[in-house]
PDB file of C-alpha atoms in Angstrom:
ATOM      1  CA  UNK A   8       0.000   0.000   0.000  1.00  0.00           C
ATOM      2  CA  UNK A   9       1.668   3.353  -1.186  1.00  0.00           C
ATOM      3  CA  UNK A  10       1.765   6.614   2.323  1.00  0.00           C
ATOM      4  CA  UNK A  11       3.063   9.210   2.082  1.00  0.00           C
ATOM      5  CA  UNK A  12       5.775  10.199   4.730  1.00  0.00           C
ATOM      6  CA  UNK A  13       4.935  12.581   7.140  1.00  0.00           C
ATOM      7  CA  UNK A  14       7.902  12.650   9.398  1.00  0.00           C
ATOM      8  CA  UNK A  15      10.736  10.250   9.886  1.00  0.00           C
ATOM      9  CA  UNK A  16      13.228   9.108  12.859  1.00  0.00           C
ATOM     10  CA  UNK A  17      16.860   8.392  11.113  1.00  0.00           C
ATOM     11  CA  UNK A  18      18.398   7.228  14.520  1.00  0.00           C
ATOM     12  CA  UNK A  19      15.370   4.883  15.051  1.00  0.00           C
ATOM     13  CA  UNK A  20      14.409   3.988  11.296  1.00  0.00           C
ATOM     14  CA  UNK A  21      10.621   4.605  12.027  1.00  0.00           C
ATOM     15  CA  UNK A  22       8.651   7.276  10.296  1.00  0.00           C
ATOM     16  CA  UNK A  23       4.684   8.691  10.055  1.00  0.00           C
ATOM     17  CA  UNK A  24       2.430   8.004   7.695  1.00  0.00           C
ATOM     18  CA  UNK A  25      -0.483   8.561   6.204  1.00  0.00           C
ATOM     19  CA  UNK A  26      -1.619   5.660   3.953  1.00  0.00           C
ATOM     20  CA  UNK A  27      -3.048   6.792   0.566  1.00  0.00           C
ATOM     21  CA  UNK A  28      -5.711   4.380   0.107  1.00  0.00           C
ATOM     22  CA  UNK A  29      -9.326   4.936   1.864  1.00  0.00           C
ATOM     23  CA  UNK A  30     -11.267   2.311   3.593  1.00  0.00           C
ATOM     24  CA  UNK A  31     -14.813   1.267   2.054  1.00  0.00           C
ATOM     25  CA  UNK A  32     -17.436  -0.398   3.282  1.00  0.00           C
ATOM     26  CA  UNK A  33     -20.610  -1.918   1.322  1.00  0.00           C
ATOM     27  CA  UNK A  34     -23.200   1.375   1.869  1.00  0.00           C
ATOM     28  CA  UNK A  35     -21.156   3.176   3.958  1.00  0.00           C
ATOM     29  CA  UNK A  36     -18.789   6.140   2.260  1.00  0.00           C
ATOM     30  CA  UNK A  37     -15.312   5.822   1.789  1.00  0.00           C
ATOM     31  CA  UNK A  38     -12.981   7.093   4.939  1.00  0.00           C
ATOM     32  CA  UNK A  39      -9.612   8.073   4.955  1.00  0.00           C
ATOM     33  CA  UNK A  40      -6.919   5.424   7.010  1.00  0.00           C
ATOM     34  CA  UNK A  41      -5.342   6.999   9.950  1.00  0.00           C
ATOM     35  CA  UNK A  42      -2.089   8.092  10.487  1.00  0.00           C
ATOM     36  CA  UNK A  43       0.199   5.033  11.340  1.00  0.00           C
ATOM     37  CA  UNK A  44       3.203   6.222  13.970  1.00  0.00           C
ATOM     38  CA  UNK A  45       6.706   4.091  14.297  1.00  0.00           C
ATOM     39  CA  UNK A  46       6.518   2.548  10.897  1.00  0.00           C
ATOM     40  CA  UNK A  47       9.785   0.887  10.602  1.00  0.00           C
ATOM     41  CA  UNK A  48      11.659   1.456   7.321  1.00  0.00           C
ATOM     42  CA  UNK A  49      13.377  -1.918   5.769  1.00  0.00           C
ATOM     43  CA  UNK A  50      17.123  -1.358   5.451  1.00  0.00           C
ATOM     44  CA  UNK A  51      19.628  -3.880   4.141  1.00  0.00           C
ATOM     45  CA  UNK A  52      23.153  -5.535   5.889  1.00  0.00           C
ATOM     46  CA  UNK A  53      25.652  -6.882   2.984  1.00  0.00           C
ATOM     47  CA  UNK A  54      29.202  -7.917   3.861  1.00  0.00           C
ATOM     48  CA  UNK A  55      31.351  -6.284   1.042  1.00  0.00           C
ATOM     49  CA  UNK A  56      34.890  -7.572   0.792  1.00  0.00           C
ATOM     50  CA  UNK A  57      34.844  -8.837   4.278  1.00  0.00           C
ATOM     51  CA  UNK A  58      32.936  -5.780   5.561  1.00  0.00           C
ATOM     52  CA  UNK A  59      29.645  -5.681   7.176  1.00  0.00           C
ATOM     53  CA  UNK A  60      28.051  -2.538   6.092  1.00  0.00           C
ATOM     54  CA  UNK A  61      24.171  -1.764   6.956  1.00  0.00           C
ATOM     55  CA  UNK A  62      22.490   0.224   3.734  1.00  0.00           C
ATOM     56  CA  UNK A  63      19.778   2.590   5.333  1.00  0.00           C
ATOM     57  CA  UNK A  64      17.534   4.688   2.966  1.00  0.00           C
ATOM     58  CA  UNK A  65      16.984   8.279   2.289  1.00  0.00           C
ATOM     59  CA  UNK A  66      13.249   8.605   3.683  1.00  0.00           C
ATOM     60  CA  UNK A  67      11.911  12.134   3.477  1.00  0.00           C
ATOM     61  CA  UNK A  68       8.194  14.069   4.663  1.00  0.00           C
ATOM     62  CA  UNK A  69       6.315  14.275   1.688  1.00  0.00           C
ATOM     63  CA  UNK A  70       8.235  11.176   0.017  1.00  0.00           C
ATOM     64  CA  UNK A  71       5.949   8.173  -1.049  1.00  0.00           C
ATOM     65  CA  UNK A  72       6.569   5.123   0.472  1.00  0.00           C
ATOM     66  CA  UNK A  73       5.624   1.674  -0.254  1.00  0.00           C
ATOM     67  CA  UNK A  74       4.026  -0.406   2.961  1.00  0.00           C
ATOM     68  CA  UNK A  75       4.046  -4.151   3.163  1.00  0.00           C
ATOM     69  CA  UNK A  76       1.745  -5.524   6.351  1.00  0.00           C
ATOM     70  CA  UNK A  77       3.245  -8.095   8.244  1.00  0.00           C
ATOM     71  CA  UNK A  78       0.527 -11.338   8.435  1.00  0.00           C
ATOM     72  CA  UNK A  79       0.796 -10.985  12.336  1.00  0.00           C
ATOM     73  CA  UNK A  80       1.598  -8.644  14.676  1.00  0.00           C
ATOM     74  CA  UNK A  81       5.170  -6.842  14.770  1.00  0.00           C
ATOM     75  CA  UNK A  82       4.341  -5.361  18.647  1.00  0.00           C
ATOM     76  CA  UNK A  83       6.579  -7.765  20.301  1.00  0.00           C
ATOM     77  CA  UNK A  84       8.415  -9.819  17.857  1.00  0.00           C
ATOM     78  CA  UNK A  85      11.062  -6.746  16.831  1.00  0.00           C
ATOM     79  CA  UNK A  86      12.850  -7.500  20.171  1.00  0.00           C
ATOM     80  CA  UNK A  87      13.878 -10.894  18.785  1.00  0.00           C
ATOM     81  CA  UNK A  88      11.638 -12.900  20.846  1.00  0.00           C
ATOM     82  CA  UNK A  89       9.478 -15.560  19.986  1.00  0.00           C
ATOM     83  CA  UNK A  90       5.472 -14.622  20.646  1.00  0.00           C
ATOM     84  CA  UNK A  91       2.254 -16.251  20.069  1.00  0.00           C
ATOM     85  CA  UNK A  92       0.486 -14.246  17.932  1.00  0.00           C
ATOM     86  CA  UNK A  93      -3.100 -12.812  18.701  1.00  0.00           C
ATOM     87  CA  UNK A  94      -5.491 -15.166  16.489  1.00  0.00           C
ATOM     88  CA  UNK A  95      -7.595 -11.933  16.328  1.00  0.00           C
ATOM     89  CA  UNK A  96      -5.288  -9.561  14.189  1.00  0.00           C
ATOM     90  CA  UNK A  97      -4.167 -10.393  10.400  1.00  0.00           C
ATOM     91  CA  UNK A  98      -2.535  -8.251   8.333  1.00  0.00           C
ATOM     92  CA  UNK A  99      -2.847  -5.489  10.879  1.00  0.00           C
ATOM     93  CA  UNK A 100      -2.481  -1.558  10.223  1.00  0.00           C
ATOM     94  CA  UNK A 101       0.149  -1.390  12.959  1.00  0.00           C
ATOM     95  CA  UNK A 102       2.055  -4.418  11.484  1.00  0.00           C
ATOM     96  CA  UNK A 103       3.410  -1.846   8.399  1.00  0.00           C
ATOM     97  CA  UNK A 104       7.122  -1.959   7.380  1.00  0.00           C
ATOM     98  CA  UNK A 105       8.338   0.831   4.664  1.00  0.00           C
ATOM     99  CA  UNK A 106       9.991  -1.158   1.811  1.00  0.00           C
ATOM    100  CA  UNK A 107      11.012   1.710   0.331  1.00  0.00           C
ATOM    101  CA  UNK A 108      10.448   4.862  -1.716  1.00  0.00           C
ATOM    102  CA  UNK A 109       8.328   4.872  -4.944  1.00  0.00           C
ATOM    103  CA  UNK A 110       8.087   8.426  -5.490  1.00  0.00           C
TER     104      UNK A 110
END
């Protein structure tokens, strides 16, 4: 799902959005998504001639992102711990990553 950034954390790779699809519902009208805080952005970590180096991305307000949703929840898992996930949530707002900038 394409946002569109409204602020971003460099230090702690997480950024606000606003997602730039609306919600409908048979007869009801269609209603903007809300505003999803702490999205963390994807970066990548390639060993180059015996080098680790971590890749972060350039994420700026206004920039387009492009969200992917997590099948479960990401509350408790980014720790590195191993959770039962709630039955009750799939493909949750809260469960966005930023997989980079489209536009």
């Amino acid at each position: 799902m394409p946002a569109r950034v409204i602020s971003y954390d460099k230090t702690e790779r997480e950024a606000k959005v606003q997602p730039l699809y609306k919600k409908k519902e048979v007869d009801r009208d269609p209603v903007v998504l809300p505003v999803l805080e702490g999205v963390p952005v994807l970066f990548q970590r390639y060993e180059v001639d015996g080098i680790e180096k971590e890749y972060i991305p350039v994420v700026k307000a206004g920039d387009v992102v492009l969200l992917s949703f997590s099948q479960r929840e990401l509350d408790n898992v980014l720790s590195g711990q191993a959770v039962y996930p709630s039955p009750n949530r799939l493909f949750p707002l809260n469960g966005a990553v930023i997989m980079g900038v489209i536009a």
